[in-house]
Amino acid sequence: MNTRAVGRGIRSSLMGVAVNASLALFKGAAGYFGNCYALIADAIESGSDVFSSLIVAAGLKVATIPRDENHPYGHGKAEPIAAIIVSCMLMMAAVTIAVQSIREIRSPHTTPAPFTLLVLVVVIVVKETLFRYVFDVGTETRSTAVKTDAWHHRSDAITSAAAFVGISVALWAGKGYEDADDWAALFASGIIVFNAVRMLRPAVAEVMDIAPSPEFTAAVKMIAQAVPGVMTVEKCLLRKMGFDYYVDLHIWVNGDISVSEGHRIASDVREMIKQKQQRVADVLIHIEPYRKQSGDKA
């Protein structure tokens, strides 16, 4: 387990907690005093972001727990499970915003105050900056949960951008368009659901042990193939556990060598893969004896 990568992921999540808690209070107050439900909807999402970032940090922390008797492959699955929980929370927040937006549209209310536009500009800049930082951390650490947390921030920025458009329409068009910001919040809830589903799919795929990229698999296979004594690699299967990968290999060696020699070759393959691909935590190798057939070339 790359503890440095986990540490960066946890720090980025805790930074998100601090920023979102501040923004939730800021937007909630501005929305209440500025007669703007779109800002209140933004505050609701920022509130959910606080809990989602805490869940991501907790998931990353659990993922670092070493292997034990009951968890021989470690606790790495806690990381994509955290991403699944965060995605579901994002969907719930979107549904809450949509329901309340419809209620506001059906209820008469006053035009939002002009100062709410300035508030939204600040929010958009802050959340987009936070998205880019956290997403870069998620990309560098290859963490599904951290990337999911980043998209939570991007969704907040999208909601704020939609609210900005809605309030601008309400202020510019005047009477009869007071609910434009509510329609904007309703539109933004659809975008949030789309992003939630987009984040949910890779997390579920990781829990289901989806294979990594063909390029990564091919690189591991080439390393094994280059080890002296390996005649060919029959199978190369990989699965991701948190930040690490576990490899199952079937390799062919000369069928006339001793068991000890075959064991030595397998150990060389294991060590070479772990040395050249530091994301690989362990390699399980099955040795197949290869004997020259009568039809084979000399």
Short mmCIF file of N, CA and C in Angstrom, two decimals, residues 34-214:
data_model
loop_
_atom_site.label_atom_id
_atom_site.label_comp_id
_atom_site.label_asym_id
_atom_site.label_seq_id
_atom_site.Cartn_x
_atom_site.Cartn_y
_atom_site.Cartn_z
N GLY A 34 -31.18 36.58 0.43
CA GLY A 34 -31.29 37.08 -0.93
C GLY A 34 -32.47 36.51 -1.70
N ASN A 35 -33.38 35.79 -1.01
CA ASN A 35 -34.59 35.21 -1.64
C ASN A 35 -34.23 34.32 -2.84
N CYS A 36 -33.20 33.49 -2.66
CA CYS A 36 -32.71 32.68 -3.78
C CYS A 36 -32.63 31.21 -3.37
N TYR A 37 -33.59 30.40 -3.84
CA TYR A 37 -33.56 28.99 -3.49
C TYR A 37 -32.41 28.26 -4.18
N ALA A 38 -32.01 28.74 -5.35
CA ALA A 38 -30.89 28.10 -6.05
C ALA A 38 -29.64 28.10 -5.16
N LEU A 39 -29.43 29.17 -4.42
CA LEU A 39 -28.29 29.23 -3.50
C LEU A 39 -28.50 28.31 -2.31
N ILE A 40 -29.73 28.22 -1.85
CA ILE A 40 -30.03 27.29 -0.75
C ILE A 40 -29.79 25.85 -1.22
N ALA A 41 -30.17 25.55 -2.47
CA ALA A 41 -29.91 24.22 -3.03
C ALA A 41 -28.42 23.96 -3.10
N ASP A 42 -27.67 25.00 -3.46
CA ASP A 42 -26.21 24.89 -3.47
C ASP A 42 -25.68 24.57 -2.07
N ALA A 43 -26.27 25.23 -1.07
CA ALA A 43 -25.83 25.02 0.31
C ALA A 43 -26.12 23.58 0.75
N ILE A 44 -27.26 23.04 0.30
CA ILE A 44 -27.60 21.65 0.62
C ILE A 44 -26.55 20.71 0.04
N GLU A 45 -26.16 20.97 -1.21
CA GLU A 45 -25.16 20.10 -1.84
C GLU A 45 -23.81 20.23 -1.15
N SER A 46 -23.44 21.46 -0.75
CA SER A 46 -22.18 21.64 -0.05
C SER A 46 -22.19 20.90 1.29
N GLY A 47 -23.38 20.88 1.93
CA GLY A 47 -23.51 20.13 3.18
C GLY A 47 -23.30 18.65 2.96
N SER A 48 -23.86 18.12 1.86
CA SER A 48 -23.66 16.70 1.56
C SER A 48 -22.21 16.43 1.19
N ASP A 49 -21.56 17.42 0.59
CA ASP A 49 -20.14 17.27 0.24
C ASP A 49 -19.28 17.10 1.48
N VAL A 50 -19.67 17.75 2.59
CA VAL A 50 -18.91 17.61 3.83
C VAL A 50 -18.89 16.15 4.26
N PHE A 51 -20.08 15.52 4.27
CA PHE A 51 -20.17 14.12 4.69
C PHE A 51 -19.49 13.20 3.68
N SER A 52 -19.62 13.52 2.39
CA SER A 52 -19.01 12.65 1.38
C SER A 52 -17.49 12.68 1.49
N SER A 53 -16.91 13.85 1.75
CA SER A 53 -15.46 13.94 1.90
C SER A 53 -14.99 13.18 3.14
N LEU A 54 -15.79 13.23 4.20
CA LEU A 54 -15.45 12.47 5.40
C LEU A 54 -15.50 10.97 5.13
N ILE A 55 -16.48 10.54 4.35
CA ILE A 55 -16.60 9.13 3.99
C ILE A 55 -15.40 8.69 3.15
N VAL A 56 -14.99 9.53 2.21
CA VAL A 56 -13.81 9.20 1.38
C VAL A 56 -12.57 9.09 2.25
N ALA A 57 -12.38 10.04 3.18
CA ALA A 57 -11.22 9.99 4.06
C ALA A 57 -11.24 8.71 4.91
N ALA A 58 -12.43 8.36 5.41
CA ALA A 58 -12.55 7.15 6.22
C ALA A 58 -12.27 5.90 5.39
N GLY A 59 -12.78 5.89 4.14
CA GLY A 59 -12.54 4.75 3.25
C GLY A 59 -11.07 4.56 2.95
N LEU A 60 -10.37 5.67 2.72
CA LEU A 60 -8.93 5.59 2.45
C LEU A 60 -8.17 5.11 3.68
N LYS A 61 -8.62 5.55 4.85
CA LYS A 61 -7.97 5.13 6.09
C LYS A 61 -8.13 3.64 6.31
N VAL A 62 -9.34 3.14 6.09
CA VAL A 62 -9.60 1.70 6.25
C VAL A 62 -8.78 0.90 5.24
N ALA A 63 -8.64 1.44 4.03
CA ALA A 63 -7.92 0.73 2.97
C ALA A 63 -6.45 0.52 3.33
N THR A 64 -5.92 1.31 4.26
CA THR A 64 -4.50 1.17 4.64
C THR A 64 -4.28 0.09 5.71
N ILE A 65 -5.35 -0.45 6.28
CA ILE A 65 -5.20 -1.48 7.32
C ILE A 65 -4.53 -2.70 6.71
N PRO A 66 -3.48 -3.21 7.32
CA PRO A 66 -2.75 -4.37 6.75
C PRO A 66 -3.62 -5.62 6.65
N ARG A 67 -3.15 -6.57 5.87
CA ARG A 67 -3.82 -7.85 5.74
C ARG A 67 -3.87 -8.58 7.08
N ASP A 68 -4.95 -9.31 7.30
CA ASP A 68 -5.06 -10.11 8.51
C ASP A 68 -5.67 -11.47 8.16
N GLU A 69 -5.95 -12.26 9.19
CA GLU A 69 -6.45 -13.61 8.96
C GLU A 69 -7.79 -13.62 8.24
N ASN A 70 -8.64 -12.65 8.55
CA ASN A 70 -9.96 -12.59 7.93
C ASN A 70 -9.97 -11.83 6.61
N HIS A 71 -8.91 -11.08 6.34
CA HIS A 71 -8.82 -10.30 5.11
C HIS A 71 -7.45 -10.53 4.48
N PRO A 72 -7.23 -11.70 3.89
CA PRO A 72 -5.90 -12.05 3.36
C PRO A 72 -5.45 -11.14 2.22
N TYR A 73 -6.40 -10.49 1.55
CA TYR A 73 -6.04 -9.57 0.46
C TYR A 73 -6.06 -8.11 0.93
N GLY A 74 -6.17 -7.89 2.22
CA GLY A 74 -6.18 -6.53 2.74
C GLY A 74 -7.58 -5.93 2.77
N HIS A 75 -7.62 -4.62 2.99
CA HIS A 75 -8.89 -3.90 3.12
C HIS A 75 -9.08 -2.87 2.01
N GLY A 76 -8.41 -3.10 0.88
CA GLY A 76 -8.43 -2.12 -0.21
C GLY A 76 -9.79 -1.84 -0.80
N LYS A 77 -10.73 -2.80 -0.70
CA LYS A 77 -12.07 -2.60 -1.27
C LYS A 77 -12.83 -1.48 -0.57
N ALA A 78 -12.34 -1.06 0.62
CA ALA A 78 -13.01 0.04 1.32
C ALA A 78 -12.98 1.31 0.48
N GLU A 79 -11.97 1.43 -0.38
CA GLU A 79 -11.83 2.65 -1.20
C GLU A 79 -12.94 2.77 -2.25
N PRO A 80 -13.19 1.75 -3.11
CA PRO A 80 -14.30 1.88 -4.05
C PRO A 80 -15.67 1.85 -3.36
N ILE A 81 -15.78 1.16 -2.22
CA ILE A 81 -17.05 1.17 -1.49
C ILE A 81 -17.37 2.59 -1.02
N ALA A 82 -16.35 3.32 -0.58
CA ALA A 82 -16.55 4.72 -0.19
C ALA A 82 -17.03 5.54 -1.39
N ALA A 83 -16.47 5.26 -2.56
CA ALA A 83 -16.88 5.97 -3.78
C ALA A 83 -18.34 5.67 -4.11
N ILE A 84 -18.78 4.43 -3.91
CA ILE A 84 -20.18 4.06 -4.17
C ILE A 84 -21.11 4.82 -3.22
N ILE A 85 -20.75 4.87 -1.94
CA ILE A 85 -21.58 5.58 -0.96
C ILE A 85 -21.68 7.06 -1.32
N VAL A 86 -20.55 7.66 -1.70
CA VAL A 86 -20.54 9.09 -2.07
C VAL A 86 -21.42 9.34 -3.29
N SER A 87 -21.35 8.46 -4.28
CA SER A 87 -22.18 8.61 -5.48
C SER A 87 -23.66 8.54 -5.14
N CYS A 88 -24.02 7.61 -4.26
CA CYS A 88 -25.43 7.48 -3.85
C CYS A 88 -25.89 8.70 -3.07
N MET A 89 -25.00 9.24 -2.23
CA MET A 89 -25.34 10.46 -1.50
C MET A 89 -25.56 11.63 -2.45
N LEU A 90 -24.77 11.68 -3.51
CA LEU A 90 -24.92 12.75 -4.50
C LEU A 90 -26.27 12.64 -5.20
N MET A 91 -26.69 11.41 -5.51
CA MET A 91 -28.01 11.22 -6.11
C MET A 91 -29.12 11.67 -5.17
N MET A 92 -28.99 11.34 -3.90
CA MET A 92 -30.00 11.73 -2.92
C MET A 92 -30.08 13.25 -2.81
N ALA A 93 -28.92 13.91 -2.82
CA ALA A 93 -28.90 15.37 -2.77
C ALA A 93 -29.59 15.96 -3.99
N ALA A 94 -29.36 15.36 -5.16
CA ALA A 94 -29.98 15.85 -6.40
C ALA A 94 -31.50 15.70 -6.34
N VAL A 95 -31.97 14.58 -5.82
CA VAL A 95 -33.42 14.37 -5.70
C VAL A 95 -34.03 15.39 -4.74
N THR A 96 -33.33 15.65 -3.63
CA THR A 96 -33.81 16.65 -2.66
C THR A 96 -33.93 18.02 -3.30
N ILE A 97 -32.90 18.39 -4.06
CA ILE A 97 -32.91 19.69 -4.75
C ILE A 97 -34.05 19.76 -5.76
N ALA A 98 -34.24 18.68 -6.53
CA ALA A 98 -35.30 18.66 -7.55
C ALA A 98 -36.68 18.81 -6.93
N VAL A 99 -36.94 18.06 -5.86
CA VAL A 99 -38.26 18.12 -5.20
C VAL A 99 -38.53 19.52 -4.66
N GLN A 100 -37.54 20.10 -3.98
CA GLN A 100 -37.74 21.42 -3.41
C GLN A 100 -37.83 22.49 -4.50
N SER A 101 -37.12 22.31 -5.60
CA SER A 101 -37.21 23.26 -6.71
C SER A 101 -38.62 23.30 -7.28
N ILE A 102 -39.23 22.12 -7.45
CA ILE A 102 -40.59 22.04 -7.97
C ILE A 102 -41.57 22.73 -7.02
N ARG A 103 -41.36 22.54 -5.72
CA ARG A 103 -42.21 23.22 -4.74
C ARG A 103 -42.08 24.73 -4.85
N GLU A 104 -40.85 25.20 -5.01
CA GLU A 104 -40.61 26.64 -5.12
C GLU A 104 -41.20 27.21 -6.40
N ILE A 105 -41.12 26.44 -7.49
CA ILE A 105 -41.68 26.91 -8.76
C ILE A 105 -43.19 27.10 -8.64
N ARG A 106 -43.84 26.22 -7.89
CA ARG A 106 -45.30 26.28 -7.74
C ARG A 106 -45.74 27.31 -6.71
N SER A 107 -44.79 27.88 -5.98
CA SER A 107 -45.13 28.87 -4.95
C SER A 107 -44.63 30.25 -5.38
N PRO A 108 -45.46 31.28 -5.27
CA PRO A 108 -45.02 32.64 -5.64
C PRO A 108 -43.95 33.15 -4.68
N HIS A 109 -42.95 33.81 -5.22
CA HIS A 109 -41.92 34.39 -4.37
C HIS A 109 -41.28 35.56 -5.08
N THR A 110 -40.45 36.30 -4.37
CA THR A 110 -39.85 37.52 -4.91
C THR A 110 -38.61 37.22 -5.73
N THR A 111 -38.20 38.20 -6.51
CA THR A 111 -37.00 38.06 -7.35
C THR A 111 -35.75 38.01 -6.45
N PRO A 112 -34.78 37.15 -6.77
CA PRO A 112 -33.56 37.10 -5.96
C PRO A 112 -32.84 38.43 -5.95
N ALA A 113 -32.11 38.70 -4.86
CA ALA A 113 -31.35 39.93 -4.74
C ALA A 113 -30.13 39.91 -5.66
N PRO A 114 -29.77 41.06 -6.25
CA PRO A 114 -28.62 41.10 -7.18
C PRO A 114 -27.31 40.63 -6.56
N PHE A 115 -27.11 40.85 -5.25
CA PHE A 115 -25.83 40.48 -4.65
C PHE A 115 -25.57 38.97 -4.69
N THR A 116 -26.64 38.18 -4.91
CA THR A 116 -26.45 36.73 -4.96
C THR A 116 -25.60 36.31 -6.16
N LEU A 117 -25.60 37.13 -7.21
CA LEU A 117 -24.76 36.82 -8.37
C LEU A 117 -23.27 36.84 -8.00
N LEU A 118 -22.88 37.83 -7.20
CA LEU A 118 -21.49 37.93 -6.78
C LEU A 118 -21.12 36.73 -5.90
N VAL A 119 -22.05 36.33 -5.05
CA VAL A 119 -21.81 35.16 -4.20
C VAL A 119 -21.55 33.92 -5.05
N LEU A 120 -22.36 33.76 -6.10
CA LEU A 120 -22.22 32.60 -6.97
C LEU A 120 -20.91 32.60 -7.73
N VAL A 121 -20.44 33.77 -8.14
CA VAL A 121 -19.15 33.86 -8.84
C VAL A 121 -18.03 33.36 -7.94
N VAL A 122 -18.06 33.79 -6.67
CA VAL A 122 -17.05 33.34 -5.70
C VAL A 122 -17.11 31.83 -5.53
N VAL A 123 -18.33 31.30 -5.41
CA VAL A 123 -18.52 29.86 -5.21
C VAL A 123 -17.99 29.07 -6.40
N ILE A 124 -18.32 29.53 -7.61
CA ILE A 124 -17.89 28.83 -8.82
C ILE A 124 -16.36 28.76 -8.90
N VAL A 125 -15.70 29.87 -8.62
CA VAL A 125 -14.23 29.91 -8.68
C VAL A 125 -13.63 28.97 -7.64
N VAL A 126 -14.15 29.03 -6.42
CA VAL A 126 -13.61 28.20 -5.34
C VAL A 126 -13.81 26.72 -5.63
N LYS A 127 -15.03 26.34 -6.05
CA LYS A 127 -15.33 24.93 -6.26
C LYS A 127 -14.62 24.36 -7.48
N GLU A 128 -14.48 25.14 -8.53
CA GLU A 128 -13.76 24.65 -9.71
C GLU A 128 -12.28 24.47 -9.40
N THR A 129 -11.72 25.40 -8.62
CA THR A 129 -10.32 25.27 -8.20
C THR A 129 -10.13 24.03 -7.34
N LEU A 130 -11.07 23.80 -6.41
CA LEU A 130 -10.99 22.63 -5.54
C LEU A 130 -11.14 21.35 -6.36
N PHE A 131 -12.05 21.36 -7.35
CA PHE A 131 -12.21 20.18 -8.21
C PHE A 131 -10.91 19.82 -8.90
N ARG A 132 -10.25 20.80 -9.48
CA ARG A 132 -9.03 20.54 -10.24
C ARG A 132 -7.92 20.00 -9.33
N TYR A 133 -7.82 20.56 -8.14
CA TYR A 133 -6.79 20.09 -7.20
C TYR A 133 -7.06 18.65 -6.78
N VAL A 134 -8.30 18.37 -6.33
CA VAL A 134 -8.63 17.03 -5.83
C VAL A 134 -8.58 16.01 -6.97
N PHE A 135 -9.03 16.39 -8.17
CA PHE A 135 -9.00 15.46 -9.29
C PHE A 135 -7.56 15.11 -9.67
N ASP A 136 -6.67 16.10 -9.61
CA ASP A 136 -5.25 15.83 -9.88
C ASP A 136 -4.68 14.85 -8.85
N VAL A 137 -5.08 15.03 -7.59
CA VAL A 137 -4.63 14.10 -6.54
C VAL A 137 -5.17 12.70 -6.83
N GLY A 138 -6.45 12.61 -7.22
CA GLY A 138 -7.05 11.32 -7.53
C GLY A 138 -6.39 10.65 -8.72
N THR A 139 -6.00 11.44 -9.71
CA THR A 139 -5.33 10.89 -10.90
C THR A 139 -3.92 10.39 -10.55
N GLU A 140 -3.19 11.19 -9.78
CA GLU A 140 -1.83 10.81 -9.41
C GLU A 140 -1.81 9.58 -8.50
N THR A 141 -2.78 9.50 -7.58
CA THR A 141 -2.83 8.37 -6.65
C THR A 141 -3.64 7.21 -7.20
N ARG A 142 -4.30 7.42 -8.36
CA ARG A 142 -5.15 6.40 -8.99
C ARG A 142 -6.24 5.92 -8.03
N SER A 143 -6.85 6.88 -7.35
CA SER A 143 -7.90 6.56 -6.38
C SER A 143 -9.28 6.87 -6.94
N THR A 144 -10.12 5.84 -7.05
CA THR A 144 -11.49 6.03 -7.53
C THR A 144 -12.27 6.91 -6.57
N ALA A 145 -12.09 6.71 -5.27
CA ALA A 145 -12.83 7.47 -4.27
C ALA A 145 -12.48 8.95 -4.31
N VAL A 146 -11.20 9.27 -4.45
CA VAL A 146 -10.78 10.67 -4.49
C VAL A 146 -11.30 11.35 -5.75
N LYS A 147 -11.29 10.64 -6.88
CA LYS A 147 -11.84 11.20 -8.11
C LYS A 147 -13.34 11.45 -7.96
N THR A 148 -14.03 10.54 -7.30
CA THR A 148 -15.46 10.72 -7.06
C THR A 148 -15.70 11.95 -6.20
N ASP A 149 -14.87 12.13 -5.19
CA ASP A 149 -14.98 13.31 -4.32
C ASP A 149 -14.75 14.58 -5.14
N ALA A 150 -13.81 14.51 -6.08
CA ALA A 150 -13.53 15.68 -6.93
C ALA A 150 -14.75 16.05 -7.76
N TRP A 151 -15.41 15.04 -8.33
CA TRP A 151 -16.60 15.32 -9.15
C TRP A 151 -17.74 15.87 -8.31
N HIS A 152 -17.74 15.57 -7.03
CA HIS A 152 -18.71 16.21 -6.14
C HIS A 152 -18.51 17.72 -6.16
N HIS A 153 -17.25 18.16 -6.13
CA HIS A 153 -16.94 19.59 -6.18
C HIS A 153 -17.33 20.19 -7.54
N ARG A 154 -17.07 19.46 -8.61
CA ARG A 154 -17.42 19.96 -9.94
C ARG A 154 -18.95 20.10 -10.06
N SER A 155 -19.70 19.16 -9.51
CA SER A 155 -21.16 19.23 -9.55
C SER A 155 -21.66 20.48 -8.82
N ASP A 156 -21.01 20.80 -7.73
CA ASP A 156 -21.37 22.01 -6.98
C ASP A 156 -21.12 23.25 -7.84
N ALA A 157 -20.01 23.26 -8.57
CA ALA A 157 -19.71 24.39 -9.44
C ALA A 157 -20.74 24.50 -10.56
N ILE A 158 -21.18 23.35 -11.09
CA ILE A 158 -22.20 23.34 -12.14
C ILE A 158 -23.52 23.87 -11.62
N THR A 159 -23.89 23.43 -10.41
CA THR A 159 -25.13 23.92 -9.80
C THR A 159 -25.08 25.44 -9.63
N SER A 160 -23.95 25.93 -9.19
CA SER A 160 -23.80 27.38 -8.99
C SER A 160 -23.85 28.13 -10.32
N ALA A 161 -23.25 27.54 -11.37
CA ALA A 161 -23.29 28.18 -12.69
C ALA A 161 -24.72 28.25 -13.21
N ALA A 162 -25.47 27.16 -13.02
CA ALA A 162 -26.87 27.16 -13.45
C ALA A 162 -27.68 28.19 -12.67
N ALA A 163 -27.40 28.30 -11.37
CA ALA A 163 -28.09 29.29 -10.54
C ALA A 163 -27.77 30.71 -11.00
N PHE A 164 -26.51 30.92 -11.39
CA PHE A 164 -26.10 32.24 -11.88
C PHE A 164 -26.92 32.63 -13.11
N VAL A 165 -27.06 31.68 -14.04
CA VAL A 165 -27.86 31.93 -15.24
C VAL A 165 -29.31 32.22 -14.88
N GLY A 166 -29.87 31.39 -13.98
CA GLY A 166 -31.26 31.56 -13.61
C GLY A 166 -31.54 32.90 -12.95
N ILE A 167 -30.66 33.30 -12.03
CA ILE A 167 -30.85 34.58 -11.34
C ILE A 167 -30.68 35.74 -12.31
N SER A 168 -29.72 35.61 -13.23
CA SER A 168 -29.51 36.66 -14.23
C SER A 168 -30.77 36.85 -15.08
N VAL A 169 -31.39 35.73 -15.48
CA VAL A 169 -32.63 35.80 -16.25
C VAL A 169 -33.72 36.47 -15.43
N ALA A 170 -33.86 36.09 -14.15
CA ALA A 170 -34.89 36.66 -13.30
C ALA A 170 -34.71 38.17 -13.13
N LEU A 171 -33.47 38.60 -12.96
CA LEU A 171 -33.20 40.04 -12.78
C LEU A 171 -33.36 40.82 -14.08
N TRP A 172 -32.96 40.21 -15.18
CA TRP A 172 -33.01 40.91 -16.47
C TRP A 172 -34.44 40.95 -17.04
N ALA A 173 -35.16 39.82 -16.96
CA ALA A 173 -36.49 39.74 -17.55
C ALA A 173 -37.55 40.39 -16.67
N GLY A 174 -37.33 40.42 -15.36
CA GLY A 174 -38.25 41.10 -14.47
C GLY A 174 -39.49 40.29 -14.12
N LYS A 175 -40.61 40.98 -13.99
CA LYS A 175 -41.85 40.37 -13.51
C LYS A 175 -42.25 39.17 -14.38
N GLY A 176 -42.64 38.09 -13.70
CA GLY A 176 -43.04 36.87 -14.38
C GLY A 176 -41.93 35.85 -14.49
N TYR A 177 -40.70 36.26 -14.20
CA TYR A 177 -39.56 35.35 -14.29
C TYR A 177 -38.86 35.17 -12.93
N GLU A 178 -39.61 35.43 -11.87
CA GLU A 178 -39.02 35.34 -10.52
C GLU A 178 -38.53 33.93 -10.18
N ASP A 179 -39.14 32.94 -10.83
CA ASP A 179 -38.79 31.56 -10.50
C ASP A 179 -37.69 30.98 -11.42
N ALA A 180 -37.03 31.84 -12.18
CA ALA A 180 -36.00 31.35 -13.11
C ALA A 180 -34.87 30.62 -12.37
N ASP A 181 -34.53 31.11 -11.17
CA ASP A 181 -33.45 30.45 -10.42
C ASP A 181 -33.88 29.06 -9.94
N ASP A 182 -35.19 28.88 -9.70
CA ASP A 182 -35.68 27.56 -9.29
C ASP A 182 -35.61 26.58 -10.45
N TRP A 183 -35.94 27.07 -11.65
CA TRP A 183 -35.80 26.21 -12.83
C TRP A 183 -34.32 25.86 -13.05
N ALA A 184 -33.45 26.81 -12.76
CA ALA A 184 -32.01 26.55 -12.88
C ALA A 184 -31.58 25.46 -11.90
N ALA A 185 -32.10 25.53 -10.66
CA ALA A 185 -31.77 24.52 -9.66
C ALA A 185 -32.28 23.15 -10.09
N LEU A 186 -33.47 23.12 -10.71
CA LEU A 186 -34.04 21.86 -11.18
C LEU A 186 -33.18 21.27 -12.30
N PHE A 187 -32.75 22.13 -13.20
CA PHE A 187 -31.87 21.70 -14.29
C PHE A 187 -30.55 21.16 -13.73
N ALA A 188 -30.01 21.87 -12.75
CA ALA A 188 -28.74 21.46 -12.16
C ALA A 188 -28.85 20.10 -11.48
N SER A 189 -30.02 19.79 -10.90
CA SER A 189 -30.19 18.49 -10.23
C SER A 189 -30.05 17.35 -11.23
N GLY A 190 -30.50 17.57 -12.47
CA GLY A 190 -30.34 16.56 -13.51
C GLY A 190 -28.88 16.33 -13.85
N ILE A 191 -28.12 17.42 -13.90
CA ILE A 191 -26.68 17.31 -14.18
C ILE A 191 -25.98 16.56 -13.05
N ILE A 192 -26.41 16.83 -11.82
CA ILE A 192 -25.80 16.17 -10.67
C ILE A 192 -26.05 14.66 -10.73
N VAL A 193 -27.28 14.27 -11.08
CA VAL A 193 -27.59 12.84 -11.20
C VAL A 193 -26.72 12.19 -12.27
N PHE A 194 -26.55 12.87 -13.39
CA PHE A 194 -25.72 12.35 -14.48
C PHE A 194 -24.30 12.11 -13.99
N ASN A 195 -23.74 13.08 -13.27
CA ASN A 195 -22.37 12.93 -12.78
C ASN A 195 -22.28 11.84 -11.71
N ALA A 196 -23.35 11.69 -10.89
CA ALA A 196 -23.35 10.66 -9.86
C ALA A 196 -23.29 9.27 -10.49
N VAL A 197 -24.08 9.07 -11.55
CA VAL A 197 -24.08 7.78 -12.25
C VAL A 197 -22.72 7.56 -12.90
N ARG A 198 -22.17 8.63 -13.45
CA ARG A 198 -20.86 8.55 -14.09
C ARG A 198 -19.79 8.13 -13.10
N MET A 199 -19.88 8.59 -11.86
CA MET A 199 -18.90 8.24 -10.83
C MET A 199 -19.16 6.86 -10.25
N LEU A 200 -20.43 6.46 -10.25
CA LEU A 200 -20.80 5.18 -9.65
C LEU A 200 -20.29 4.00 -10.47
N ARG A 201 -20.32 4.12 -11.77
CA ARG A 201 -19.97 2.99 -12.64
C ARG A 201 -18.56 2.47 -12.42
N PRO A 202 -17.52 3.31 -12.42
CA PRO A 202 -16.16 2.75 -12.20
C PRO A 202 -15.98 2.19 -10.79
N ALA A 203 -16.67 2.77 -9.81
CA ALA A 203 -16.55 2.26 -8.44
C ALA A 203 -17.14 0.85 -8.34
N VAL A 204 -18.33 0.66 -8.93
CA VAL A 204 -18.96 -0.66 -8.93
C VAL A 204 -18.09 -1.65 -9.71
N ALA A 205 -17.55 -1.20 -10.84
CA ALA A 205 -16.70 -2.07 -11.66
C ALA A 205 -15.47 -2.52 -10.87
N GLU A 206 -14.92 -1.63 -10.06
CA GLU A 206 -13.74 -1.98 -9.27
C GLU A 206 -14.09 -3.00 -8.19
N VAL A 207 -15.25 -2.85 -7.56
CA VAL A 207 -15.69 -3.83 -6.57
C VAL A 207 -15.90 -5.19 -7.23
N MET A 208 -16.32 -5.17 -8.50
CA MET A 208 -16.55 -6.41 -9.25
C MET A 208 -15.27 -6.96 -9.88
N ASP A 209 -14.11 -6.41 -9.48
CA ASP A 209 -12.81 -6.88 -9.95
C ASP A 209 -12.62 -6.74 -11.45
N ILE A 210 -13.00 -5.59 -11.99
CA ILE A 210 -12.78 -5.34 -13.40
C ILE A 210 -11.28 -5.34 -13.70
N ALA A 211 -10.92 -5.82 -14.87
CA ALA A 211 -9.50 -5.86 -15.25
C ALA A 211 -8.97 -4.44 -15.47
N PRO A 212 -7.69 -4.22 -15.17
CA PRO A 212 -7.10 -2.90 -15.44
C PRO A 212 -6.94 -2.68 -16.94
N SER A 213 -6.32 -1.59 -17.30
CA SER A 213 -6.15 -1.28 -18.72
C SER A 213 -5.32 -2.36 -19.41
N PRO A 214 -5.59 -2.63 -20.70
CA PRO A 214 -4.79 -3.63 -21.43
C PRO A 214 -3.31 -3.31 -21.43
#
